[in-house]
PDB file of C-alpha atoms (C1' of nucleotides) in Angstrom:
ATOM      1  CA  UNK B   1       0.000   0.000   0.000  1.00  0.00           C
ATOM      2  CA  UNK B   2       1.109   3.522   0.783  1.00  0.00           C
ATOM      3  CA  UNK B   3       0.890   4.160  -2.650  1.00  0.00           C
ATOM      4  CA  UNK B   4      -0.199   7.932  -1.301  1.00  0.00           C
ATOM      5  CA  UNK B   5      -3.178   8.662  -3.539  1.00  0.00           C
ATOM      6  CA  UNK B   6      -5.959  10.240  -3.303  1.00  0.00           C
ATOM      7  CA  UNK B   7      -7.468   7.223  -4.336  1.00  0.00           C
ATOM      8  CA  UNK B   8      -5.470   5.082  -1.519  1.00  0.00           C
ATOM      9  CA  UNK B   9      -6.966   8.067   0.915  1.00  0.00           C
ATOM     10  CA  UNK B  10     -10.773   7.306  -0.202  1.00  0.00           C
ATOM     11  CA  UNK B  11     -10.465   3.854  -0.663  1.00  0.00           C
ATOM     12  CA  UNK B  12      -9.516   3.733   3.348  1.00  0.00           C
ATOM     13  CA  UNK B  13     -12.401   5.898   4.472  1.00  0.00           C
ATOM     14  CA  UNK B  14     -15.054   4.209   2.762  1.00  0.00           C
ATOM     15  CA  UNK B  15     -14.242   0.840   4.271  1.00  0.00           C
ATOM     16  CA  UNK B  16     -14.755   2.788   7.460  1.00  0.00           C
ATOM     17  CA  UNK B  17     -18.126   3.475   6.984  1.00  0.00           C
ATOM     18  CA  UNK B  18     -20.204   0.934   8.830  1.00  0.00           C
ATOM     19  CA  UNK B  19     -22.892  -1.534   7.737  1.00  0.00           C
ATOM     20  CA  UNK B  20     -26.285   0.447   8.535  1.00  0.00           C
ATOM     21  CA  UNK B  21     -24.574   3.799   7.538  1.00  0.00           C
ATOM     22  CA  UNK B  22     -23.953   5.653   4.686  1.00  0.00           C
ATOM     23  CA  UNK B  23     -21.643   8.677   3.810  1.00  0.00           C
ATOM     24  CA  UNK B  24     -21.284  11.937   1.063  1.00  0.00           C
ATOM     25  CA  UNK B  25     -18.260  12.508  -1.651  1.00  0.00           C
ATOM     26  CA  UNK B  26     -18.338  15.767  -0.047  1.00  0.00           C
ATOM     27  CA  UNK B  27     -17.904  14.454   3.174  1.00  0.00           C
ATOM     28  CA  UNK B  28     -15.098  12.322   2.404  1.00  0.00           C
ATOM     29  CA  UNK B  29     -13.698  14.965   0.893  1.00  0.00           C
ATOM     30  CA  UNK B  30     -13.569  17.030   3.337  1.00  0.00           C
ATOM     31  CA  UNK B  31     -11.934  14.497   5.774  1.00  0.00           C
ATOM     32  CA  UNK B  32      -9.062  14.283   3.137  1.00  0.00           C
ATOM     33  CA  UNK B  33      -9.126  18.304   3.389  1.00  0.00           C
ATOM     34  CA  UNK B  34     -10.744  18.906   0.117  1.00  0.00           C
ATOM     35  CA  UNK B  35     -13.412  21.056   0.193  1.00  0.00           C
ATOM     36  CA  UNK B  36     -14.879  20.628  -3.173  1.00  0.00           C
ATOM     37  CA  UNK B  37     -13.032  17.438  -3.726  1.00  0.00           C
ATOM     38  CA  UNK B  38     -16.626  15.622  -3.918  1.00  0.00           C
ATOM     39  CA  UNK B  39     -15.513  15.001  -8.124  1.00  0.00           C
ATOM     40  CA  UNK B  40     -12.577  13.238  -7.062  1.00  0.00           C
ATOM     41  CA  UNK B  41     -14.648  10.992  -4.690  1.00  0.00           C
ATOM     42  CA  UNK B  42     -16.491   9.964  -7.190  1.00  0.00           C
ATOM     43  CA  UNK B  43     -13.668   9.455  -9.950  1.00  0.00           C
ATOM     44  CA  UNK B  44     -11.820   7.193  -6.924  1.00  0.00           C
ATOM     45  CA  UNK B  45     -15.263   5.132  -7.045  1.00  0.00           C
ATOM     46  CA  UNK B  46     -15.002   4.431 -10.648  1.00  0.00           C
ATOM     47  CA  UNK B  47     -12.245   2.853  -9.841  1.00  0.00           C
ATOM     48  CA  UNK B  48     -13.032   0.818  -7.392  1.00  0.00           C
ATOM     49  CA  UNK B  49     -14.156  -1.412  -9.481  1.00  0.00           C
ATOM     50  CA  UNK B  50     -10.327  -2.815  -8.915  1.00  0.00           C
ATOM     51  CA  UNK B  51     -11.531  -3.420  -4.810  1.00  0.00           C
ATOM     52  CA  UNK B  52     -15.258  -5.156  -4.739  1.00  0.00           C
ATOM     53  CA  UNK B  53     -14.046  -4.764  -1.139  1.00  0.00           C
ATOM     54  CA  UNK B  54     -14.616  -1.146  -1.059  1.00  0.00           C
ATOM     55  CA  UNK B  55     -18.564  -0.734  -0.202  1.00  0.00           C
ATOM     56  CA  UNK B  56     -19.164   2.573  -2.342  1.00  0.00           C
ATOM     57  CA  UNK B  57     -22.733   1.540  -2.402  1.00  0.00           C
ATOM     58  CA  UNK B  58     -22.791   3.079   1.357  1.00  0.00           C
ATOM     59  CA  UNK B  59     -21.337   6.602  -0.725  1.00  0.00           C
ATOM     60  CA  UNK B  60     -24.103   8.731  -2.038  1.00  0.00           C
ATOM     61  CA  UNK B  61     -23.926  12.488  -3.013  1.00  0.00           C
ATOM     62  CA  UNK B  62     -25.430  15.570  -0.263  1.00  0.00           C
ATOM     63  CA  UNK B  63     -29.211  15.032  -1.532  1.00  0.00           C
ATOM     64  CA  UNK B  64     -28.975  11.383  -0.557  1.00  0.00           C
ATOM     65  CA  UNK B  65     -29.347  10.156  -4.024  1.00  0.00           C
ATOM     66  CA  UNK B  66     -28.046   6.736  -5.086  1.00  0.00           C
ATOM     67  CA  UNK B  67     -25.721   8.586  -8.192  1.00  0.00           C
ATOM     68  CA  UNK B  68     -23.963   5.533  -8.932  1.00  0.00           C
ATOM     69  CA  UNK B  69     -26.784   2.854  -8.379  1.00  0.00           C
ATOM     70  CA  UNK B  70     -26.493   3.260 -12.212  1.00  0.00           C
ATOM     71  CA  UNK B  71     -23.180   1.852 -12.413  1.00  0.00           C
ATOM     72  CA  UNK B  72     -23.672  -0.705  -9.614  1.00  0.00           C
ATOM     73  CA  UNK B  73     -25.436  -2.405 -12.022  1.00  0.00           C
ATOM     74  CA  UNK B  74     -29.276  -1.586 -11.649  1.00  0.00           C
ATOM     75  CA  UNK B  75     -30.498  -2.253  -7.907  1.00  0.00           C
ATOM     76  CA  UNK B  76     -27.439  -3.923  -6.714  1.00  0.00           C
ATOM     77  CA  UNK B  77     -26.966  -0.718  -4.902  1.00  0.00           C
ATOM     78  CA  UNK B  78     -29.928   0.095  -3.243  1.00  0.00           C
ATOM     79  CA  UNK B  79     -30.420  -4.041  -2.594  1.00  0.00           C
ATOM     80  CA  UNK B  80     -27.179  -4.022  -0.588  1.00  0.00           C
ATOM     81  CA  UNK B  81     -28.386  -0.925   1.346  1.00  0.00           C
ATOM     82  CA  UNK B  82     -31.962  -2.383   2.137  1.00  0.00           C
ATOM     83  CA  UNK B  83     -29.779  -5.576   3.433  1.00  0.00           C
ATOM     84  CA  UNK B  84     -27.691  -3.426   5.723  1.00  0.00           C
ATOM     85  CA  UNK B  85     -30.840  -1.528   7.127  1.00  0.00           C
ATOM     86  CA  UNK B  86     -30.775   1.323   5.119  1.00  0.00           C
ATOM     87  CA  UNK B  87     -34.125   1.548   3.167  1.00  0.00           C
ATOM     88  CA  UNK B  88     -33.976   3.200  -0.422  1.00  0.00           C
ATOM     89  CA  UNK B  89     -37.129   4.911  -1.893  1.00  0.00           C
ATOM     90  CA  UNK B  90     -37.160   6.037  -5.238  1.00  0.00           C
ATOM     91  CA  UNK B  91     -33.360   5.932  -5.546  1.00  0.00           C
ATOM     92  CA  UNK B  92     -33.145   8.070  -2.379  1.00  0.00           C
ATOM     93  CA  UNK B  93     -31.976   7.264   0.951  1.00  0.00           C
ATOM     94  CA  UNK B  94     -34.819   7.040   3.728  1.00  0.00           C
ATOM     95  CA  UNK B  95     -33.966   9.073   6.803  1.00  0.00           C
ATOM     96  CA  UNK B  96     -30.662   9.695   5.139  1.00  0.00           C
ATOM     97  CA  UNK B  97     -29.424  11.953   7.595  1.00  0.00           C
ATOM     98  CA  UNK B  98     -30.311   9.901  10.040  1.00  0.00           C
ATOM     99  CA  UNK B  99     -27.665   6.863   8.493  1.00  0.00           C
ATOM    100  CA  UNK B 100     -25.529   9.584   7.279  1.00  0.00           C
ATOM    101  CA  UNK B 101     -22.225   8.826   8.696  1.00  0.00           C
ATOM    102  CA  UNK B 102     -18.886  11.941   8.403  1.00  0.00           C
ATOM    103  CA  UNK B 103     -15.714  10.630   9.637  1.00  0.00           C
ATOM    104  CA  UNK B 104     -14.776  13.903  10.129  1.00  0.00           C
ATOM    105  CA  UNK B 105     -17.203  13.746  12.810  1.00  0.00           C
ATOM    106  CA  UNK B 106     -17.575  10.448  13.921  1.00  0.00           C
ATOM    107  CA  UNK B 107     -13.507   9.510  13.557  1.00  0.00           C
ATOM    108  CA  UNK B 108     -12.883  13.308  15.571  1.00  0.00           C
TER     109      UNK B 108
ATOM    110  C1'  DA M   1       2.101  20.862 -21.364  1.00  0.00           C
ATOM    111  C1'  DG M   2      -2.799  21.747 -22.159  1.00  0.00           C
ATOM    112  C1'  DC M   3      -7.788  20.522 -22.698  1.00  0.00           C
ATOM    113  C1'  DG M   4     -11.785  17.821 -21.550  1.00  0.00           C
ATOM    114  C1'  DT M   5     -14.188  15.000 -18.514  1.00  0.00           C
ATOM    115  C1'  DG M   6     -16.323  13.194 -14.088  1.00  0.00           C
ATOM    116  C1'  DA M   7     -20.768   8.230  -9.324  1.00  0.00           C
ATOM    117  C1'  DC M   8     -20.405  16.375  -6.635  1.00  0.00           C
ATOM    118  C1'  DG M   9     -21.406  20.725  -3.943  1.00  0.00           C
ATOM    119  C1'  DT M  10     -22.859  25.217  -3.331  1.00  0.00           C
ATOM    120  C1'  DG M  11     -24.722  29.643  -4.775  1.00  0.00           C
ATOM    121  C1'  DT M  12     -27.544  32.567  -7.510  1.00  0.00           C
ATOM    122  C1'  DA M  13     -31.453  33.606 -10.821  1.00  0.00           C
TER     123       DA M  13
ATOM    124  C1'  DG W   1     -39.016  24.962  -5.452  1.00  0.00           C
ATOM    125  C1'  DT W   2     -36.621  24.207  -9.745  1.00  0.00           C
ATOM    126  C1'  DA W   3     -32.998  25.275 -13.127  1.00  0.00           C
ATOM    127  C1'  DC W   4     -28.517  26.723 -14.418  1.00  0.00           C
ATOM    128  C1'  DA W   5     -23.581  27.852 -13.855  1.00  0.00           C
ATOM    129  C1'  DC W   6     -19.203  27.857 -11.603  1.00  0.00           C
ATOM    130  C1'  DG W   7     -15.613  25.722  -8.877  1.00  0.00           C
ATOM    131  C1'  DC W   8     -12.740  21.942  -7.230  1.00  0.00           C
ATOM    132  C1'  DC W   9      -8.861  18.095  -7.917  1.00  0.00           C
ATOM    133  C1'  DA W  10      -7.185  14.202 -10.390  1.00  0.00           C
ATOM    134  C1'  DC W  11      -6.881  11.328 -14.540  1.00  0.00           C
ATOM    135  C1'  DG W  12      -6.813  10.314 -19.788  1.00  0.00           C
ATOM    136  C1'  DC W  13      -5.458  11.642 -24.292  1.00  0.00           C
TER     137       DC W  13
END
DNA sequence: AGCGTGACGTGTA
DNA sequence: GTACACGCCACGC
């Protein structure tokens, strides 16, 4: 490892994120110290198609919106949420602030 | 070395 | 409340 990257950096925080709970690019982004960094959140999770042990389904953007339960694959995403006890509604996240989780917060 | 793109976020109209 | 535009950093060509 130590390969440094920003990529490395997201990859690490997203396996943080625990079953039941579910975190924001922006949010990540911050923790790494990027403030708009939310874009390079999501480019990292295009590539973590490398790790299937990275659980970006648990990653959704500020409005709670499933972005990438398009390139999950159809409903993989929102399936694998619903089986960790977060319900998904119309592509949304129910009570998503409620399972949002910010390691900025929750790691302080 | 420069331009375009991207699973976003925030602000303004 | 919805729609549009700009900004951010990193990667690909």
């Amino acid at each position: 490892m130590k390969e440094n990257t920003i990529f490395d950096e997201i990859y690490q925080v997203v396996r943080l994120v625990p079953a039941g709970r579910v975190t924001t690019y922006g949010a990540i982004a911050a923790y790494l110290g990027k403030k708009s960094g939310a874009r390079l959140v999501g480019w990292a999770m295009n590539a973590c198609h490398a790790d299937a042990s990275i659980p970006a389904h648990r990653v959704v953007n500020s409005t709670g919106l499933l972005s990438g339960k398009h390139f999950f694959g159809g409903d993989t995403m929102e399936r694998l949420l619903a089986a960790e006890g977060v319900m998904v509604k119309n592509d949304k996240v129910v009570d998503f602030k409620k399972h949002l989780w910010i390691p900025a917060e929750e790691l302080l």
